mmCIF file with all atom_site columns, C-alpha atoms and ligand atoms in Angstrom:
data_model
loop_
_atom_site.group_PDB
_atom_site.id
_atom_site.type_symbol
_atom_site.label_atom_id
_atom_site.label_alt_id
_atom_site.label_comp_id
_atom_site.label_asym_id
_atom_site.label_entity_id
_atom_site.label_seq_id
_atom_site.pdbx_PDB_ins_code
_atom_site.Cartn_x
_atom_site.Cartn_y
_atom_site.Cartn_z
_atom_site.occupancy
_atom_site.B_iso_or_equiv
_atom_site.pdbx_formal_charge
_atom_site.auth_seq_id
_atom_site.auth_comp_id
_atom_site.auth_asym_id
_atom_site.auth_atom_id
_atom_site.pdbx_PDB_model_num
ATOM   1   C CA . UNK A 1 1   ? -1.506  14.752  -27.460 1.00 0.00 ? 25  UNK A CA 1
ATOM   2   C CA . UNK A 1 2   ? 2.211   14.449  -27.716 1.00 0.00 ? 26  UNK A CA 1
ATOM   3   C CA . UNK A 1 3   ? 2.043   12.558  -30.991 1.00 0.00 ? 27  UNK A CA 1
ATOM   4   C CA . UNK A 1 4   ? -0.291  15.062  -32.634 1.00 0.00 ? 28  UNK A CA 1
ATOM   5   C CA . UNK A 1 5   ? 1.134   18.369  -31.432 1.00 0.00 ? 29  UNK A CA 1
ATOM   6   C CA . UNK A 1 6   ? 0.150   20.486  -28.468 1.00 0.00 ? 30  UNK A CA 1
ATOM   7   C CA . UNK A 1 7   ? -2.287  19.180  -25.872 1.00 0.00 ? 31  UNK A CA 1
ATOM   8   C CA . UNK A 1 8   ? -5.823  20.631  -25.973 1.00 0.00 ? 32  UNK A CA 1
ATOM   9   C CA . UNK A 1 9   ? -6.312  22.911  -22.968 1.00 0.00 ? 33  UNK A CA 1
ATOM   10  C CA . UNK A 1 10  ? -9.912  21.821  -22.493 1.00 0.00 ? 34  UNK A CA 1
ATOM   11  C CA . UNK A 1 11  ? -10.835 18.275  -21.545 1.00 0.00 ? 35  UNK A CA 1
ATOM   12  C CA . UNK A 1 12  ? -14.390 16.981  -21.260 1.00 0.00 ? 36  UNK A CA 1
ATOM   13  C CA . UNK A 1 13  ? -14.729 13.880  -19.084 1.00 0.00 ? 37  UNK A CA 1
ATOM   14  C CA . UNK A 1 14  ? -18.070 12.426  -20.119 1.00 0.00 ? 38  UNK A CA 1
ATOM   15  C CA . UNK A 1 15  ? -19.863 9.614   -18.340 1.00 0.00 ? 39  UNK A CA 1
ATOM   16  C CA . UNK A 1 16  ? -22.878 7.639   -19.469 1.00 0.00 ? 40  UNK A CA 1
ATOM   17  C CA . UNK A 1 17  ? -25.787 5.929   -17.770 1.00 0.00 ? 41  UNK A CA 1
ATOM   18  C CA . UNK A 1 18  ? -25.780 4.724   -14.181 1.00 0.00 ? 42  UNK A CA 1
ATOM   19  C CA . UNK A 1 19  ? -22.353 6.177   -13.451 1.00 0.00 ? 43  UNK A CA 1
ATOM   20  C CA . UNK A 1 20  ? -24.061 8.752   -11.213 1.00 0.00 ? 44  UNK A CA 1
ATOM   21  C CA . UNK A 1 21  ? -24.535 5.785   -8.870  1.00 0.00 ? 45  UNK A CA 1
ATOM   22  C CA . UNK A 1 22  ? -20.808 5.223   -8.438  1.00 0.00 ? 46  UNK A CA 1
ATOM   23  C CA . UNK A 1 23  ? -19.983 4.642   -4.812  1.00 0.00 ? 47  UNK A CA 1
ATOM   24  C CA . UNK A 1 24  ? -22.969 2.391   -4.183  1.00 0.00 ? 48  UNK A CA 1
ATOM   25  C CA . UNK A 1 25  ? -23.393 0.688   -7.578  1.00 0.00 ? 49  UNK A CA 1
ATOM   26  C CA . UNK A 1 26  ? -21.808 -2.774  -7.541  1.00 0.00 ? 50  UNK A CA 1
ATOM   27  C CA . UNK A 1 27  ? -18.822 -1.625  -5.450  1.00 0.00 ? 51  UNK A CA 1
ATOM   28  C CA . UNK A 1 28  ? -17.164 -5.014  -5.961  1.00 0.00 ? 52  UNK A CA 1
ATOM   29  C CA . UNK A 1 29  ? -16.964 -4.163  -9.688  1.00 0.00 ? 53  UNK A CA 1
ATOM   30  C CA . UNK A 1 30  ? -16.742 -0.366  -9.760  1.00 0.00 ? 54  UNK A CA 1
ATOM   31  C CA . UNK A 1 31  ? -15.200 0.481   -6.385  1.00 0.00 ? 55  UNK A CA 1
ATOM   32  C CA . UNK A 1 32  ? -16.510 2.763   -3.656  1.00 0.00 ? 56  UNK A CA 1
ATOM   33  C CA . UNK A 1 33  ? -15.398 6.116   -5.052  1.00 0.00 ? 57  UNK A CA 1
ATOM   34  C CA . UNK A 1 34  ? -18.073 8.540   -6.231  1.00 0.00 ? 58  UNK A CA 1
ATOM   35  C CA . UNK A 1 35  ? -18.096 10.760  -9.320  1.00 0.00 ? 59  UNK A CA 1
ATOM   36  C CA . UNK A 1 36  ? -17.207 13.690  -7.045  1.00 0.00 ? 60  UNK A CA 1
ATOM   37  C CA . UNK A 1 37  ? -14.186 11.722  -5.834  1.00 0.00 ? 61  UNK A CA 1
ATOM   38  C CA . UNK A 1 38  ? -13.214 11.099  -9.449  1.00 0.00 ? 62  UNK A CA 1
ATOM   39  C CA . UNK A 1 39  ? -13.625 14.781  -10.308 1.00 0.00 ? 63  UNK A CA 1
ATOM   40  C CA . UNK A 1 40  ? -11.378 15.788  -7.384  1.00 0.00 ? 64  UNK A CA 1
ATOM   41  C CA . UNK A 1 41  ? -8.766  13.188  -8.329  1.00 0.00 ? 65  UNK A CA 1
ATOM   42  C CA . UNK A 1 42  ? -8.624  14.309  -11.959 1.00 0.00 ? 66  UNK A CA 1
ATOM   43  C CA . UNK A 1 43  ? -8.582  18.002  -11.082 1.00 0.00 ? 67  UNK A CA 1
ATOM   44  C CA . UNK A 1 44  ? -5.660  17.295  -8.761  1.00 0.00 ? 68  UNK A CA 1
ATOM   45  C CA . UNK A 1 45  ? -3.823  15.458  -11.527 1.00 0.00 ? 69  UNK A CA 1
ATOM   46  C CA . UNK A 1 46  ? -4.482  17.937  -14.358 1.00 0.00 ? 70  UNK A CA 1
ATOM   47  C CA . UNK A 1 47  ? -1.532  20.132  -15.265 1.00 0.00 ? 71  UNK A CA 1
ATOM   48  C CA . UNK A 1 48  ? -1.911  23.869  -14.864 1.00 0.00 ? 72  UNK A CA 1
ATOM   49  C CA . UNK A 1 49  ? -3.672  25.490  -17.775 1.00 0.00 ? 73  UNK A CA 1
ATOM   50  C CA . UNK A 1 50  ? -5.943  22.494  -18.318 1.00 0.00 ? 74  UNK A CA 1
ATOM   51  C CA . UNK A 1 51  ? -9.664  23.108  -17.955 1.00 0.00 ? 75  UNK A CA 1
ATOM   52  C CA . UNK A 1 52  ? -11.347 19.889  -16.967 1.00 0.00 ? 76  UNK A CA 1
ATOM   53  C CA . UNK A 1 53  ? -15.096 19.376  -16.871 1.00 0.00 ? 77  UNK A CA 1
ATOM   54  C CA . UNK A 1 54  ? -16.564 16.120  -15.630 1.00 0.00 ? 78  UNK A CA 1
ATOM   55  C CA . UNK A 1 55  ? -20.177 15.447  -16.538 1.00 0.00 ? 79  UNK A CA 1
ATOM   56  C CA . UNK A 1 56  ? -22.588 12.526  -16.321 1.00 0.00 ? 80  UNK A CA 1
ATOM   57  C CA . UNK A 1 57  ? -25.902 11.815  -17.976 1.00 0.00 ? 81  UNK A CA 1
ATOM   58  C CA . UNK A 1 58  ? -28.333 8.946   -18.297 1.00 0.00 ? 82  UNK A CA 1
ATOM   59  C CA . UNK A 1 59  ? -29.595 10.464  -21.559 1.00 0.00 ? 83  UNK A CA 1
ATOM   60  C CA . UNK A 1 60  ? -28.099 9.345   -24.882 1.00 0.00 ? 84  UNK A CA 1
ATOM   61  C CA . UNK A 1 61  ? -29.134 12.564  -26.660 1.00 0.00 ? 85  UNK A CA 1
ATOM   62  C CA . UNK A 1 62  ? -27.428 14.707  -24.039 1.00 0.00 ? 86  UNK A CA 1
ATOM   63  C CA . UNK A 1 63  ? -24.216 12.699  -24.309 1.00 0.00 ? 87  UNK A CA 1
ATOM   64  C CA . UNK A 1 64  ? -24.271 13.093  -28.101 1.00 0.00 ? 88  UNK A CA 1
ATOM   65  C CA . UNK A 1 65  ? -24.797 16.849  -27.687 1.00 0.00 ? 89  UNK A CA 1
ATOM   66  C CA . UNK A 1 66  ? -21.731 17.027  -25.452 1.00 0.00 ? 90  UNK A CA 1
ATOM   67  C CA . UNK A 1 67  ? -19.619 15.332  -28.136 1.00 0.00 ? 91  UNK A CA 1
ATOM   68  C CA . UNK A 1 68  ? -20.839 17.904  -30.663 1.00 0.00 ? 92  UNK A CA 1
ATOM   69  C CA . UNK A 1 69  ? -19.853 20.579  -28.157 1.00 0.00 ? 93  UNK A CA 1
ATOM   70  C CA . UNK A 1 70  ? -16.352 19.069  -27.902 1.00 0.00 ? 94  UNK A CA 1
ATOM   71  C CA . UNK A 1 71  ? -15.967 19.354  -31.682 1.00 0.00 ? 95  UNK A CA 1
ATOM   72  C CA . UNK A 1 72  ? -17.115 22.972  -31.693 1.00 0.00 ? 96  UNK A CA 1
ATOM   73  C CA . UNK A 1 73  ? -14.900 23.879  -28.726 1.00 0.00 ? 97  UNK A CA 1
ATOM   74  C CA . UNK A 1 74  ? -11.829 21.927  -29.871 1.00 0.00 ? 98  UNK A CA 1
ATOM   75  C CA . UNK A 1 75  ? -11.874 19.951  -26.626 1.00 0.00 ? 99  UNK A CA 1
ATOM   76  C CA . UNK A 1 76  ? -10.326 16.554  -25.934 1.00 0.00 ? 100 UNK A CA 1
ATOM   77  C CA . UNK A 1 77  ? -12.689 13.888  -24.625 1.00 0.00 ? 101 UNK A CA 1
ATOM   78  C CA . UNK A 1 78  ? -12.378 11.143  -22.044 1.00 0.00 ? 102 UNK A CA 1
ATOM   79  C CA . UNK A 1 79  ? -15.518 9.073   -22.567 1.00 0.00 ? 103 UNK A CA 1
ATOM   80  C CA . UNK A 1 80  ? -16.969 6.333   -20.412 1.00 0.00 ? 104 UNK A CA 1
ATOM   81  C CA . UNK A 1 81  ? -20.006 5.430   -22.520 1.00 0.00 ? 105 UNK A CA 1
ATOM   82  C CA . UNK A 1 82  ? -21.146 2.874   -19.887 1.00 0.00 ? 106 UNK A CA 1
ATOM   83  C CA . UNK A 1 83  ? -23.803 0.543   -21.335 1.00 0.00 ? 107 UNK A CA 1
ATOM   84  C CA . UNK A 1 84  ? -24.076 2.692   -24.505 1.00 0.00 ? 108 UNK A CA 1
ATOM   85  C CA . UNK A 1 85  ? -20.635 1.260   -25.318 1.00 0.00 ? 109 UNK A CA 1
ATOM   86  C CA . UNK A 1 86  ? -22.217 -1.967  -26.380 1.00 0.00 ? 110 UNK A CA 1
ATOM   87  C CA . UNK A 1 87  ? -24.967 -0.833  -28.747 1.00 0.00 ? 111 UNK A CA 1
ATOM   88  C CA . UNK A 1 88  ? -25.221 2.899   -29.442 1.00 0.00 ? 112 UNK A CA 1
ATOM   89  C CA . UNK A 1 89  ? -24.384 3.548   -33.086 1.00 0.00 ? 113 UNK A CA 1
ATOM   90  C CA . UNK A 1 90  ? -25.610 7.114   -32.597 1.00 0.00 ? 114 UNK A CA 1
ATOM   91  C CA . UNK A 1 91  ? -22.983 7.656   -29.920 1.00 0.00 ? 115 UNK A CA 1
ATOM   92  C CA . UNK A 1 92  ? -20.373 6.011   -32.113 1.00 0.00 ? 116 UNK A CA 1
ATOM   93  C CA . UNK A 1 93  ? -21.153 8.406   -34.971 1.00 0.00 ? 117 UNK A CA 1
ATOM   94  C CA . UNK A 1 94  ? -20.855 11.353  -32.590 1.00 0.00 ? 118 UNK A CA 1
ATOM   95  C CA . UNK A 1 95  ? -17.540 10.010  -31.237 1.00 0.00 ? 119 UNK A CA 1
ATOM   96  C CA . UNK A 1 96  ? -16.296 9.716   -34.832 1.00 0.00 ? 120 UNK A CA 1
ATOM   97  C CA . UNK A 1 97  ? -17.025 13.417  -35.328 1.00 0.00 ? 121 UNK A CA 1
ATOM   98  C CA . UNK A 1 98  ? -14.564 14.168  -32.518 1.00 0.00 ? 122 UNK A CA 1
ATOM   99  C CA . UNK A 1 99  ? -11.704 12.042  -33.799 1.00 0.00 ? 123 UNK A CA 1
ATOM   100 C CA . UNK A 1 100 ? -12.325 13.023  -37.449 1.00 0.00 ? 124 UNK A CA 1
ATOM   101 C CA . UNK A 1 101 ? -11.917 16.623  -36.267 1.00 0.00 ? 125 UNK A CA 1
ATOM   102 C CA . UNK A 1 102 ? -8.429  15.638  -35.113 1.00 0.00 ? 126 UNK A CA 1
ATOM   103 C CA . UNK A 1 103 ? -9.289  15.763  -31.421 1.00 0.00 ? 127 UNK A CA 1
ATOM   104 C CA . UNK A 1 104 ? -8.382  12.914  -29.072 1.00 0.00 ? 128 UNK A CA 1
ATOM   105 C CA . UNK A 1 105 ? -11.215 10.813  -27.700 1.00 0.00 ? 129 UNK A CA 1
ATOM   106 C CA . UNK A 1 106 ? -10.182 8.106   -25.266 1.00 0.00 ? 130 UNK A CA 1
ATOM   107 C CA . UNK A 1 107 ? -12.737 5.450   -24.332 1.00 0.00 ? 131 UNK A CA 1
ATOM   108 C CA . UNK A 1 108 ? -12.381 4.415   -20.709 1.00 0.00 ? 132 UNK A CA 1
ATOM   109 C CA . UNK A 1 109 ? -13.939 1.797   -18.470 1.00 0.00 ? 133 UNK A CA 1
ATOM   110 C CA . UNK A 1 110 ? -13.580 1.270   -14.766 1.00 0.00 ? 134 UNK A CA 1
ATOM   111 C CA . UNK A 1 111 ? -13.940 -2.486  -15.091 1.00 0.00 ? 135 UNK A CA 1
ATOM   112 C CA . UNK A 1 112 ? -12.486 -4.742  -17.754 1.00 0.00 ? 136 UNK A CA 1
ATOM   113 C CA . UNK A 1 113 ? -15.564 -5.482  -19.891 1.00 0.00 ? 137 UNK A CA 1
ATOM   114 C CA . UNK A 1 114 ? -13.739 -8.336  -21.627 1.00 0.00 ? 138 UNK A CA 1
ATOM   115 C CA . UNK A 1 115 ? -13.541 -10.229 -18.348 1.00 0.00 ? 139 UNK A CA 1
ATOM   116 C CA . UNK A 1 116 ? -17.292 -9.898  -17.804 1.00 0.00 ? 140 UNK A CA 1
ATOM   117 C CA . UNK A 1 117 ? -20.538 -10.989 -19.506 1.00 0.00 ? 141 UNK A CA 1
ATOM   118 C CA . UNK A 1 118 ? -20.344 -11.641 -23.221 1.00 0.00 ? 142 UNK A CA 1
ATOM   119 C CA . UNK A 1 119 ? -22.534 -8.683  -24.216 1.00 0.00 ? 143 UNK A CA 1
ATOM   120 C CA . UNK A 1 120 ? -19.872 -6.409  -22.716 1.00 0.00 ? 144 UNK A CA 1
ATOM   121 C CA . UNK A 1 121 ? -17.162 -7.796  -25.000 1.00 0.00 ? 145 UNK A CA 1
ATOM   122 C CA . UNK A 1 122 ? -18.398 -5.692  -27.901 1.00 0.00 ? 146 UNK A CA 1
ATOM   123 C CA . UNK A 1 123 ? -17.716 -1.976  -28.067 1.00 0.00 ? 147 UNK A CA 1
ATOM   124 C CA . UNK A 1 124 ? -19.214 -0.094  -30.983 1.00 0.00 ? 148 UNK A CA 1
ATOM   125 C CA . UNK A 1 125 ? -17.161 2.950   -29.901 1.00 0.00 ? 149 UNK A CA 1
ATOM   126 C CA . UNK A 1 126 ? -13.612 1.551   -29.860 1.00 0.00 ? 150 UNK A CA 1
ATOM   127 C CA . UNK A 1 127 ? -13.088 1.558   -33.637 1.00 0.00 ? 151 UNK A CA 1
ATOM   128 C CA . UNK A 1 128 ? -13.555 5.333   -33.794 1.00 0.00 ? 152 UNK A CA 1
ATOM   129 C CA . UNK A 1 129 ? -11.743 6.143   -30.533 1.00 0.00 ? 153 UNK A CA 1
ATOM   130 C CA . UNK A 1 130 ? -8.144  7.308   -30.366 1.00 0.00 ? 154 UNK A CA 1
ATOM   131 C CA . UNK A 1 131 ? -7.508  4.633   -27.763 1.00 0.00 ? 155 UNK A CA 1
ATOM   132 C CA . UNK A 1 132 ? -9.143  2.496   -25.106 1.00 0.00 ? 156 UNK A CA 1
ATOM   133 C CA . UNK A 1 133 ? -8.206  2.037   -21.440 1.00 0.00 ? 157 UNK A CA 1
ATOM   134 C CA . UNK A 1 134 ? -10.130 -0.408  -19.264 1.00 0.00 ? 158 UNK A CA 1
ATOM   135 C CA . UNK A 1 135 ? -9.872  -2.256  -16.006 1.00 0.00 ? 159 UNK A CA 1
ATOM   136 C CA . UNK A 1 136 ? -8.016  0.185   -13.767 1.00 0.00 ? 160 UNK A CA 1
ATOM   137 C CA . UNK A 1 137 ? -10.840 1.893   -11.904 1.00 0.00 ? 161 UNK A CA 1
ATOM   138 C CA . UNK A 1 138 ? -10.247 5.642   -11.639 1.00 0.00 ? 162 UNK A CA 1
ATOM   139 C CA . UNK A 1 139 ? -6.759  4.862   -12.946 1.00 0.00 ? 163 UNK A CA 1
ATOM   140 C CA . UNK A 1 140 ? -8.286  4.348   -16.406 1.00 0.00 ? 164 UNK A CA 1
ATOM   141 C CA . UNK A 1 141 ? -9.276  8.024   -16.394 1.00 0.00 ? 165 UNK A CA 1
ATOM   142 C CA . UNK A 1 142 ? -5.924  9.094   -14.921 1.00 0.00 ? 166 UNK A CA 1
ATOM   143 C CA . UNK A 1 143 ? -4.057  7.296   -17.693 1.00 0.00 ? 167 UNK A CA 1
ATOM   144 C CA . UNK A 1 144 ? -6.305  8.882   -20.332 1.00 0.00 ? 168 UNK A CA 1
ATOM   145 C CA . UNK A 1 145 ? -5.727  12.336  -18.864 1.00 0.00 ? 169 UNK A CA 1
ATOM   146 C CA . UNK A 1 146 ? -1.973  11.745  -18.747 1.00 0.00 ? 170 UNK A CA 1
ATOM   147 C CA . UNK A 1 147 ? -2.003  10.822  -22.418 1.00 0.00 ? 171 UNK A CA 1
ATOM   148 C CA . UNK A 1 148 ? -4.154  13.778  -23.431 1.00 0.00 ? 172 UNK A CA 1
ATOM   149 C CA . UNK A 1 149 ? -2.024  16.249  -21.490 1.00 0.00 ? 173 UNK A CA 1
ATOM   150 C CA . UNK A 1 150 ? 1.218   14.892  -22.912 1.00 0.00 ? 174 UNK A CA 1
ATOM   151 C CA . UNK A 1 151 ? 2.554   13.123  -19.813 1.00 0.00 ? 175 UNK A CA 1
ATOM   152 C CA . UNK A 1 152 ? 2.386   9.691   -21.461 1.00 0.00 ? 176 UNK A CA 1
HETATM 153 C C1 . DQA B 2 .   ? -18.490 0.347   -17.738 1.00 0.00 ? 2   DQA B C1 1
HETATM 154 C C2 . DQA B 2 .   ? -18.659 -1.064  -18.302 1.00 0.00 ? 2   DQA B C2 1
HETATM 155 C C3 . DQA B 2 .   ? -20.004 -1.200  -18.998 1.00 0.00 ? 2   DQA B C3 1
HETATM 156 O O1 . DQA B 2 .   ? -20.167 -2.529  -19.475 1.00 0.00 ? 2   DQA B O1 1
HETATM 157 C C4 . DQA B 2 .   ? -21.134 -0.931  -18.022 1.00 0.00 ? 2   DQA B C4 1
HETATM 158 O O2 . DQA B 2 .   ? -22.378 -0.966  -18.705 1.00 0.00 ? 2   DQA B O2 1
HETATM 159 C C5 . DQA B 2 .   ? -20.965 0.349   -17.281 1.00 0.00 ? 2   DQA B C5 1
HETATM 160 C C6 . DQA B 2 .   ? -19.637 0.729   -16.829 1.00 0.00 ? 2   DQA B C6 1
HETATM 161 C C7 . DQA B 2 .   ? -17.202 0.471   -16.907 1.00 0.00 ? 2   DQA B C7 1
HETATM 162 O O3 . DQA B 2 .   ? -16.804 1.609   -16.642 1.00 0.00 ? 2   DQA B O3 1
HETATM 163 O O4 . DQA B 2 .   ? -16.609 -0.533  -16.506 1.00 0.00 ? 2   DQA B O4 1
HETATM 164 O O5 . DQA B 2 .   ? -21.930 1.027   -16.962 1.00 0.00 ? 2   DQA B O5 1
HETATM 165 O O6 . DQA B 2 .   ? -18.411 1.255   -18.809 1.00 0.00 ? 2   DQA B O6 1
#
């Protein structure tokens, strides 16, 4: 990140449960783009020298393992925790490992959870994230990537 020195060359874009259904899942809320579309968009936007890996899982343990991997690899993280956002203290603790290691972790959401049901108004992740971007569809990820790679 610009504020904290040179941008990490490796960026993990991690997506939680049900985001594998993007494209057909509530398109009025999440849009019609698929995860493959998102991957292509981010790869097109990433500056040269940036290694970007986009992954998705419905499994909390797997997502936690990927955050541990980010710490060990010195990778920046763009995290859409999906529904885990609202209740997973285990994921929060893993996210804290990333930011405590001095690596950026940006929480992103396609929708604006604050404009939706009340249970979505709470994020147990935000307090340990470097920053939060919500409500801009794939643009939330683009903004996070721009920040991580020093363009913002
Ligand atoms: C989401 C918002 C969450 O409330 C929801 O559970 C998701 C997606 C978003 O990207 O807008 O699965 O994280």
